[in-house]
mmCIF file of C-alpha atoms in Angstrom:
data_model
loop_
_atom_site.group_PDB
_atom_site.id
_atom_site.type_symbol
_atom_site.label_atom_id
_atom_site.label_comp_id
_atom_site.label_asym_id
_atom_site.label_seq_id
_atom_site.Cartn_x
_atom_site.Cartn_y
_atom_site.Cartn_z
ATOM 1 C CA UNK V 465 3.263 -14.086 -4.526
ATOM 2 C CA UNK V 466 0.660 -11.207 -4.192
ATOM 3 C CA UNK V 467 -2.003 -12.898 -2.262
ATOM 4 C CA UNK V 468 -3.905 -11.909 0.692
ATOM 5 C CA UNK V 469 -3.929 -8.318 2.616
ATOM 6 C CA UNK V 470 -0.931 -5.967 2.599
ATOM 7 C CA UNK V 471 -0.372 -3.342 5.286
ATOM 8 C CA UNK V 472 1.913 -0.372 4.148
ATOM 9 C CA UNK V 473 2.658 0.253 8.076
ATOM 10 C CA UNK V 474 2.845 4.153 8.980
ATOM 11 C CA UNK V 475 5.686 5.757 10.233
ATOM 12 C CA UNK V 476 5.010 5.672 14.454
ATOM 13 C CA UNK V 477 6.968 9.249 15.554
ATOM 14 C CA UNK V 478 7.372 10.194 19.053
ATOM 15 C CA UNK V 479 6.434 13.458 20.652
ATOM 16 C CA UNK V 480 9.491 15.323 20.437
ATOM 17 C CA UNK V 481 9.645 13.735 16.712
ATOM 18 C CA UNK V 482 11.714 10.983 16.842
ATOM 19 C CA UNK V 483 10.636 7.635 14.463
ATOM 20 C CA UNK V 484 9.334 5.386 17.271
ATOM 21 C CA UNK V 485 10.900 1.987 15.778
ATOM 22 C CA UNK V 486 10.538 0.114 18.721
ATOM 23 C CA UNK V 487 6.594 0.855 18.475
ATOM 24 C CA UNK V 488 7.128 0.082 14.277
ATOM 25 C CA UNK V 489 7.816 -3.063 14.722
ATOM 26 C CA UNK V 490 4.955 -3.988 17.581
ATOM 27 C CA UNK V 491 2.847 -2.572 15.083
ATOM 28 C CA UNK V 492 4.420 -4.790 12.311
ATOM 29 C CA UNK V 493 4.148 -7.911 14.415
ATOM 30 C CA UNK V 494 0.356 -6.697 15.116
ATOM 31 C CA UNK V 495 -0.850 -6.681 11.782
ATOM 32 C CA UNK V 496 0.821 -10.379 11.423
ATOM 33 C CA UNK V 497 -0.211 -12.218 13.736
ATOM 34 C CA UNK V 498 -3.912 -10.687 12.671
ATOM 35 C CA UNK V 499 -3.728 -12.171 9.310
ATOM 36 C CA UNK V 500 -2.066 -9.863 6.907
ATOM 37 C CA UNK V 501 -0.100 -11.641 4.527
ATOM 38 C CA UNK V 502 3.318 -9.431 4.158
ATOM 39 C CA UNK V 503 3.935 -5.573 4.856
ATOM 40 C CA UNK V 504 4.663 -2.532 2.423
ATOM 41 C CA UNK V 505 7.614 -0.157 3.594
ATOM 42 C CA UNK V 506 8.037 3.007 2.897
ATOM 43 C CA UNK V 507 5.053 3.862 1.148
ATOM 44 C CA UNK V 508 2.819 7.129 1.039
ATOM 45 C CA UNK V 509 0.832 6.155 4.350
ATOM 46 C CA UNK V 510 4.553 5.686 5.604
ATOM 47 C CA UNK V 511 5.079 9.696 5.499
ATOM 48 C CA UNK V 512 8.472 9.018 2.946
ATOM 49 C CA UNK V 513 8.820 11.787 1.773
ATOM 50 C CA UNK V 514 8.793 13.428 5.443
ATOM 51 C CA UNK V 515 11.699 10.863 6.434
ATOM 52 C CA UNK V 516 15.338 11.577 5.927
ATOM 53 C CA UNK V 517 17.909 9.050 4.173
ATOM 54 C CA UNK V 518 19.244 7.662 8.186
ATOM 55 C CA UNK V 519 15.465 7.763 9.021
ATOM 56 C CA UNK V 520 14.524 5.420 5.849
ATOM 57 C CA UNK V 521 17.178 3.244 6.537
ATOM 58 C CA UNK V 522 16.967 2.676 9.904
ATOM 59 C CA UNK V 523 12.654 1.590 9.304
ATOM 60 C CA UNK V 524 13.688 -0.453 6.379
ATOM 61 C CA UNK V 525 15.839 -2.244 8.675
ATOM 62 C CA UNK V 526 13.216 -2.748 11.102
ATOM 63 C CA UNK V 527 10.613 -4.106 8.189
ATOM 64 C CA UNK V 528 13.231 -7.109 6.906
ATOM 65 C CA UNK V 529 13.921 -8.002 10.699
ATOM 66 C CA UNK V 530 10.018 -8.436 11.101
ATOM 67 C CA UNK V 531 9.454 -9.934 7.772
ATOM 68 C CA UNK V 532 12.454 -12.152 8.230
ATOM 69 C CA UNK V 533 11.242 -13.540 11.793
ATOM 70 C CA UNK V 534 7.710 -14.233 10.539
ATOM 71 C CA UNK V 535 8.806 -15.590 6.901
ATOM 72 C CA UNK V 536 6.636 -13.418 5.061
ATOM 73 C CA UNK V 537 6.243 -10.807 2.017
ATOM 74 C CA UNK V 538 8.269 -7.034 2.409
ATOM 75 C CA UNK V 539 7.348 -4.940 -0.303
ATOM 76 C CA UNK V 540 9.121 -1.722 -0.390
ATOM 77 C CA UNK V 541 8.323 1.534 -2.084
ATOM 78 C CA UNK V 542 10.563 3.168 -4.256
ATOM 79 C CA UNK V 543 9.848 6.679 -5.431
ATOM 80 C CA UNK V 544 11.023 8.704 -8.594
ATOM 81 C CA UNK V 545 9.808 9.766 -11.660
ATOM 82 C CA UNK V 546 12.469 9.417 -13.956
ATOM 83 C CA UNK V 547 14.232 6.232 -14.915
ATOM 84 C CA UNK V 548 17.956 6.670 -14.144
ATOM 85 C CA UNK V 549 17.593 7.244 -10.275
ATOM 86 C CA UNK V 550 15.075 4.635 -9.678
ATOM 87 C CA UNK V 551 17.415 2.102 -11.052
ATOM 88 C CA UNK V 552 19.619 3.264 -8.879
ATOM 89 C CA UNK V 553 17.515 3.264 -5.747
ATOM 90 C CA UNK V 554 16.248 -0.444 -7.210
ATOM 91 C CA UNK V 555 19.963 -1.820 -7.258
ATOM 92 C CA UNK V 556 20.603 -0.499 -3.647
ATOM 93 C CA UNK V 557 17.906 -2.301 -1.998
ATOM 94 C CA UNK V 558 19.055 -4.377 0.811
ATOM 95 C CA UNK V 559 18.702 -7.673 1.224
ATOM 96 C CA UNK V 560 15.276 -9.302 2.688
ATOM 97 C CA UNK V 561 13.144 -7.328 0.103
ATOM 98 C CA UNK V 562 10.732 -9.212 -1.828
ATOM 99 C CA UNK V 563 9.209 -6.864 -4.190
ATOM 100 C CA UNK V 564 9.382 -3.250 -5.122
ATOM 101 C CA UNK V 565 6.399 -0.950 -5.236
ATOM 102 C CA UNK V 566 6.914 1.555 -7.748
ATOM 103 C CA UNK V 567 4.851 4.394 -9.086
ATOM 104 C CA UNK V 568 4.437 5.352 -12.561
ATOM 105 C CA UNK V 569 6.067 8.374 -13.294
ATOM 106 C CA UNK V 570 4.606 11.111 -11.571
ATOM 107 C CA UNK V 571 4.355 14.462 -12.902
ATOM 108 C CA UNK V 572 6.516 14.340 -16.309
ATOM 109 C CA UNK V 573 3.523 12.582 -17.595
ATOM 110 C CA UNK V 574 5.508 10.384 -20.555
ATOM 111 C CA UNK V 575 3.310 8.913 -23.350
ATOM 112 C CA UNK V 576 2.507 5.388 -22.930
ATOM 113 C CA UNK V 577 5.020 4.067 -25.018
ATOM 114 C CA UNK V 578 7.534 5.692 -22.694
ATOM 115 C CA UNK V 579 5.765 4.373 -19.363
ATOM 116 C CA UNK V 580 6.359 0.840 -20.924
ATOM 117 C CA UNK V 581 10.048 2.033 -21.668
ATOM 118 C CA UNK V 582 10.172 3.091 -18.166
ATOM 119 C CA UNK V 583 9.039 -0.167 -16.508
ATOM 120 C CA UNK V 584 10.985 -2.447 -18.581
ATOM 121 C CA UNK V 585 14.088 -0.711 -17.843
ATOM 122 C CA UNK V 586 13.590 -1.116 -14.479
ATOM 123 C CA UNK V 587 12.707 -4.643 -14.864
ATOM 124 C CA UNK V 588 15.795 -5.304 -16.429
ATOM 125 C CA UNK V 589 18.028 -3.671 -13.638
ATOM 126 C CA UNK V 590 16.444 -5.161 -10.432
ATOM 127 C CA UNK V 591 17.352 -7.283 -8.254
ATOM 128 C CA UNK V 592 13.420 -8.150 -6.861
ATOM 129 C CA UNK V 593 10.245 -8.156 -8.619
ATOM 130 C CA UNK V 594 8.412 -5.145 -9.529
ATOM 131 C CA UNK V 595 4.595 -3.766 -8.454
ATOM 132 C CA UNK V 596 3.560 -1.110 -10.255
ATOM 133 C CA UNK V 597 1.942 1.563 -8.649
ATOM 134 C CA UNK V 598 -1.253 2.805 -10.641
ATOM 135 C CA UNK V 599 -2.360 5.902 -8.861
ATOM 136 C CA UNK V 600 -3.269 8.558 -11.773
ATOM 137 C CA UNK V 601 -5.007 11.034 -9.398
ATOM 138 C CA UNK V 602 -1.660 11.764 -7.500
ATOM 139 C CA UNK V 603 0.960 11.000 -10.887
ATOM 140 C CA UNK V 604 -1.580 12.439 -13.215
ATOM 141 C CA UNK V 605 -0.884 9.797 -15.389
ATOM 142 C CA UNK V 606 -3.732 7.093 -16.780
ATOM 143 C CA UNK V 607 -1.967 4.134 -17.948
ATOM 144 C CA UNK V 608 -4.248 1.887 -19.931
ATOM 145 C CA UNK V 609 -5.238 -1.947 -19.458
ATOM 146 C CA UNK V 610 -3.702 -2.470 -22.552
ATOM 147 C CA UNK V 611 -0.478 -1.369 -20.920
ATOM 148 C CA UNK V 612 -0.422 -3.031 -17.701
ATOM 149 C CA UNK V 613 -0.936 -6.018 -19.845
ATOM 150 C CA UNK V 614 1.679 -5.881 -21.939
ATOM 151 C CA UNK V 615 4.082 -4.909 -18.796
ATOM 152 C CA UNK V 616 2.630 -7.517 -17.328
ATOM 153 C CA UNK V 617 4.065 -10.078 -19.525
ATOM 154 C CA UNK V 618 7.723 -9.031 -17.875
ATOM 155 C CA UNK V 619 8.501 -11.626 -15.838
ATOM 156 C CA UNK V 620 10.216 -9.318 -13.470
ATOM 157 C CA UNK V 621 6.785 -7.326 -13.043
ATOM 158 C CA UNK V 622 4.841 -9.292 -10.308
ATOM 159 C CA UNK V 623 2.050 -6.941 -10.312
ATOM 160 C CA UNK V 624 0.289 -3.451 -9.851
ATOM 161 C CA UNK V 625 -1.193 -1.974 -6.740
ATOM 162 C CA UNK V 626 -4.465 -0.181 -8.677
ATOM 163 C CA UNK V 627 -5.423 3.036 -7.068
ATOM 164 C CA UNK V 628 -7.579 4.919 -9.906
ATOM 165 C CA UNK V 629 -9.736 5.697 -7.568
ATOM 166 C CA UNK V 630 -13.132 4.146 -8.578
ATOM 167 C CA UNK V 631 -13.438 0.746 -10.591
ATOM 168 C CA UNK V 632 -12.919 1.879 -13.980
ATOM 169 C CA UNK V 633 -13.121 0.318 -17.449
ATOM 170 C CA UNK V 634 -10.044 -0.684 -17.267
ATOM 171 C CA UNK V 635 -9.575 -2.563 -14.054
ATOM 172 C CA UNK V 636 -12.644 -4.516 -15.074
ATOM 173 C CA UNK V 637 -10.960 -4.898 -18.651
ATOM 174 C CA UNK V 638 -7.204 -5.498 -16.991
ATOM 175 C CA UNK V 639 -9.143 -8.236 -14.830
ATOM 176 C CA UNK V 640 -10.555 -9.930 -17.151
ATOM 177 C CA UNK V 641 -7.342 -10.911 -19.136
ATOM 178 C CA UNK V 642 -4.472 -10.879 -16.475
ATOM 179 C CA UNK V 643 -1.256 -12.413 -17.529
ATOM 180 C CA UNK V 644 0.575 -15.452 -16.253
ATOM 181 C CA UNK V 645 1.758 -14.647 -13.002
ATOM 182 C CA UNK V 646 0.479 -11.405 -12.477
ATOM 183 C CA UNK V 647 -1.363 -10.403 -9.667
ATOM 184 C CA UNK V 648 -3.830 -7.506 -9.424
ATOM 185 C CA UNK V 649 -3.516 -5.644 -5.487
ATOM 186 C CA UNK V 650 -6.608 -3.374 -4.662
ATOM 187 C CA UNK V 651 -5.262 0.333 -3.422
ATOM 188 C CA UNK V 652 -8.466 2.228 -3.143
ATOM 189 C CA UNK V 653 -9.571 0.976 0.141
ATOM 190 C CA UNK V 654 -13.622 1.577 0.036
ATOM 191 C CA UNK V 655 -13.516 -0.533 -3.524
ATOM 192 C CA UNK V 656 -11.846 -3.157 -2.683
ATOM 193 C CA UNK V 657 -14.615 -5.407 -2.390
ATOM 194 C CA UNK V 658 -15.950 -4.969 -5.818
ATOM 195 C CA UNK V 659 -11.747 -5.295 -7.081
ATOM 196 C CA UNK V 660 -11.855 -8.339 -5.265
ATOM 197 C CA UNK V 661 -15.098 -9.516 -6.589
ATOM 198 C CA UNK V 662 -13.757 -9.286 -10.333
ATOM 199 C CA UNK V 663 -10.865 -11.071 -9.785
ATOM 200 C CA UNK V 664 -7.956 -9.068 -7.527
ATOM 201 C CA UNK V 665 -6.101 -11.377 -5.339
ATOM 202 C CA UNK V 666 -5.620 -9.181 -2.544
ATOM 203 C CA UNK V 667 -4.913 -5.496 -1.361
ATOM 204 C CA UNK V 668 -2.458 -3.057 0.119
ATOM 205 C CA UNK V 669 -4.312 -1.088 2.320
ATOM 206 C CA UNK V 670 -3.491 1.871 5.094
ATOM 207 C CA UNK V 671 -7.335 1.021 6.845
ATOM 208 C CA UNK V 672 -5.668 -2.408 7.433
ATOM 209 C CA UNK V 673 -4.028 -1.271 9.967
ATOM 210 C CA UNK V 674 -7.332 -1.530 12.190
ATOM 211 C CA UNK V 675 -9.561 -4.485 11.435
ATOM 212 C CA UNK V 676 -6.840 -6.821 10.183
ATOM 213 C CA UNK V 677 -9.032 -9.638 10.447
ATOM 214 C CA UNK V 678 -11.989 -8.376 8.865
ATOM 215 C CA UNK V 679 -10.474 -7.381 5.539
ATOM 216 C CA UNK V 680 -8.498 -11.089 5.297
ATOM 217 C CA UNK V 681 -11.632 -12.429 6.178
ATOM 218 C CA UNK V 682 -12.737 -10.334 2.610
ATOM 219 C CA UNK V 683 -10.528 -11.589 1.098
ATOM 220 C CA UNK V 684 -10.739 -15.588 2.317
ATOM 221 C CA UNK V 685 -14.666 -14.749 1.560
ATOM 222 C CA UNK V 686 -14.531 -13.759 -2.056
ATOM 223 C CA UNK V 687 -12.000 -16.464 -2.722
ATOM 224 C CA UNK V 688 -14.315 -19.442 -1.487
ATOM 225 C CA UNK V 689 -17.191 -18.089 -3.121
ATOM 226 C CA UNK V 690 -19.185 -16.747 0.410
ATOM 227 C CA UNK V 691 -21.007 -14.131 -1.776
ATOM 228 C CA UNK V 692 -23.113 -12.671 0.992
ATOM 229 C CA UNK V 693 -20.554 -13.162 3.665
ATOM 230 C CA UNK V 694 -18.571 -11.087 1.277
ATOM 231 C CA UNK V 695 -20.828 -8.019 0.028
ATOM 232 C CA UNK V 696 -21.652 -8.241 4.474
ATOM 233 C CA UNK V 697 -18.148 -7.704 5.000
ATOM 234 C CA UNK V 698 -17.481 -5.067 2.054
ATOM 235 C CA UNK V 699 -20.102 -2.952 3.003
ATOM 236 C CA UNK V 700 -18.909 -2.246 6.369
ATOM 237 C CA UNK V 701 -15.102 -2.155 5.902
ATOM 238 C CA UNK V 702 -16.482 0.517 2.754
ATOM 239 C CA UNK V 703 -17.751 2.384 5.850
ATOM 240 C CA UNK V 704 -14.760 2.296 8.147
ATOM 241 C CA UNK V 705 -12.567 3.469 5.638
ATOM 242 C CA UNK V 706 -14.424 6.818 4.077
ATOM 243 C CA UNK V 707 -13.763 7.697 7.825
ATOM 244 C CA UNK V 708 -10.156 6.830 7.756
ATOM 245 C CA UNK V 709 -10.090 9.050 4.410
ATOM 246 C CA UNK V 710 -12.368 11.733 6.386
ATOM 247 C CA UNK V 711 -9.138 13.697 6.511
ATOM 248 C CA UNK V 712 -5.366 13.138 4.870
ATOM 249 C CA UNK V 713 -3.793 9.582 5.164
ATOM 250 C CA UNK V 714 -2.710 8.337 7.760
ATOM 251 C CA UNK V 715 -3.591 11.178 9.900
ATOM 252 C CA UNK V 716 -7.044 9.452 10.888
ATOM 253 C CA UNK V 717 -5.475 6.074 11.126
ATOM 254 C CA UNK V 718 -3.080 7.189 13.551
ATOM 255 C CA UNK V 719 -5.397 9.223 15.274
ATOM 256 C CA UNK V 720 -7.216 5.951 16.071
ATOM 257 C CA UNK V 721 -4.319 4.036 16.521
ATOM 258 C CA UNK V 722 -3.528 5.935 19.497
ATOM 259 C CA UNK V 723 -6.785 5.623 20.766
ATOM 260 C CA UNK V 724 -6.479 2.101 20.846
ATOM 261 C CA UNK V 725 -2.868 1.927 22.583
ATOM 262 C CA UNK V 726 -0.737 0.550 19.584
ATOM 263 C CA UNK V 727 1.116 3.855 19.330
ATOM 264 C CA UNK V 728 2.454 5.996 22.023
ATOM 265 C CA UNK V 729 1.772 9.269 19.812
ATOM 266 C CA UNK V 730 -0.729 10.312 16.865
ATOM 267 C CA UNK V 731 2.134 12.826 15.811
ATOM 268 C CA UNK V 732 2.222 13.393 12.032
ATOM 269 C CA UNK V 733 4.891 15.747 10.150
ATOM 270 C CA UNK V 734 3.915 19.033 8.185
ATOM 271 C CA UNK V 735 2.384 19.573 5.919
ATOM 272 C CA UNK V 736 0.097 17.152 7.677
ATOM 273 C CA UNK V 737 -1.661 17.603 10.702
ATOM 274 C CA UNK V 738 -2.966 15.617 13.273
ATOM 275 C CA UNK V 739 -6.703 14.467 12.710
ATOM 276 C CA UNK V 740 -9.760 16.208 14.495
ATOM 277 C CA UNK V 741 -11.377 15.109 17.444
ATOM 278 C CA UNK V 742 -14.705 14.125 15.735
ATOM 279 C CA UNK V 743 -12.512 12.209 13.349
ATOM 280 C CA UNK V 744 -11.196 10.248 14.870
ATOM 281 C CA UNK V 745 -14.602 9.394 16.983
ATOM 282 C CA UNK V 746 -16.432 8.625 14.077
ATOM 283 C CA UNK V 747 -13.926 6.405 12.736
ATOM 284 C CA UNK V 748 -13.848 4.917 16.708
ATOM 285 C CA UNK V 749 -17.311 4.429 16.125
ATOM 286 C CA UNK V 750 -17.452 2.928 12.699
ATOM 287 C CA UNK V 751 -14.751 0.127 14.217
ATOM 288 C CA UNK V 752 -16.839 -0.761 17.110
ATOM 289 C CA UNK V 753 -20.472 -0.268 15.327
#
């Protein structure tokens, strides 16, 4: 199911700060019809925890219509750190979701033992597959290869999204020795190439959002065996996205979005800020150099 480049589609506001749906989904049908297998809602690039309840609702709606029309993946993030509520959130998604993107608990920092409690829990009680979300530098929790494997095993848990941010040990030790059925999705954007390279079968990535084609094209490279068509590619999508990064997601990526026409405004919410000038023109220039 995990195959193939995911875009976890930002959250297009207006200028008087209004979610811009009807620019969402133009966005969402964008990214499609440039190769991206399946979209991620609600996710950190999204600016969730900047939407309200009607506001979440109303671009989950828009994500299963476009999903639905163009028969492909919806992955939708699910946030919480504890176990009770995120069942809860799991058992009130709506129909047309295929998976659920959730993190490892952020903050309370639970041994391993109780991250595996966690997950299987929440395998038990939803109605979709799980991805976990690996992303220690934001939960401040490491989870080990060891782990993922063993979670892995689940058959409700379809995956992880692995964001340590660098290729560790264990993503080269997780890769190695994946379970039946469970599929490894790149979330550090300048490594995915080398993730990819070692055995990942795809990515969810906010610098997908601009050169859609190139990063399938990675993908489609690594996959038939195009070695040097592949490190060609990985090098220079590396390059675009340390300037997507240059300041806080997806402040940059909107920035340039707006250059380009696809969104009527580059408005973010606080605390974020709309990206720099020179920001955005470098990242202009990486795109077009």
């Amino acid at each position: 199911m995990l195959r193939g480049i995911y875009v976890p589609l930002i959250t297009p506001f207006t200028i008087d700060d209004r979610v811009d749906l009807d620019t969402a989904e133009k966005l969402a049908h964008h990214v499609l019809d440039q190769g991206a297998s399946g979209l991620v809602g609600l996710g950190t690039t999204g600016e969730v925890a900047m939407l309200s309840d009607e506001e979440r609702a109303a671009v989950i709606a828009t994500c299963v219509r476009v999903t639905g029309e163009r028969h492909v993946p919806l992955i939708l993030g699910v946030s919480g750190n504890d176990t009770r509520s995120t069942v809860a959130a799991l058992r009130a998604l709506p129909d047309g979701v295929t998976a659920a993107l959730v993190p490892v608990p952020y903050f309370l920092r639970p041994s391993e033992r109780g991250v595996i409690a966690h997950f299987e829990a929440l395998a038990e009680a939803s109605p979709v597959p799980l991805v976990i979300y690996h992303i220690p530098y934001r939960t401040g929790q490491q989870v080990s290869a060891a782990t993922l494997r063993h979670l892995g095993a689940h058959p409700m848990i379809a995956g992880v999204k692995y964001a340590a941010g660098s290729v560790d040990e264990d993503a080269v030790n997780l890769l190695a020795d994946l379970p039946t059925g469970f599929d490894v999705l790149g979330g550090d954007d300048a490594f995915i190439s080398p993730m990819l390279a070692l055995g990942a079968s795809g990515g969810i990535l906010a610098s997908a959002h601009l050169a859609t084609d190139q990063y399938v094209a990675l993908v489609d490279a690594w996959r038939s065996g195009d070695a040097a068509r592949a490190r060609s590619l990985g090098h220079r999508l590396a390059k675009l996205s340390a300037t997507l990064f240059a300041e806080p997601n997806p402040t940059v990526i909107k920035g340039v979005l707006h250059q380009q026409g696809l969104i009527a405004s580059r408005e973010v919410r606080l605390p974020l800020l709309p990206a720099g000038a020179q920001s955005i023109a470098q990242a202009m220039l990486a795109i077009t150099g």
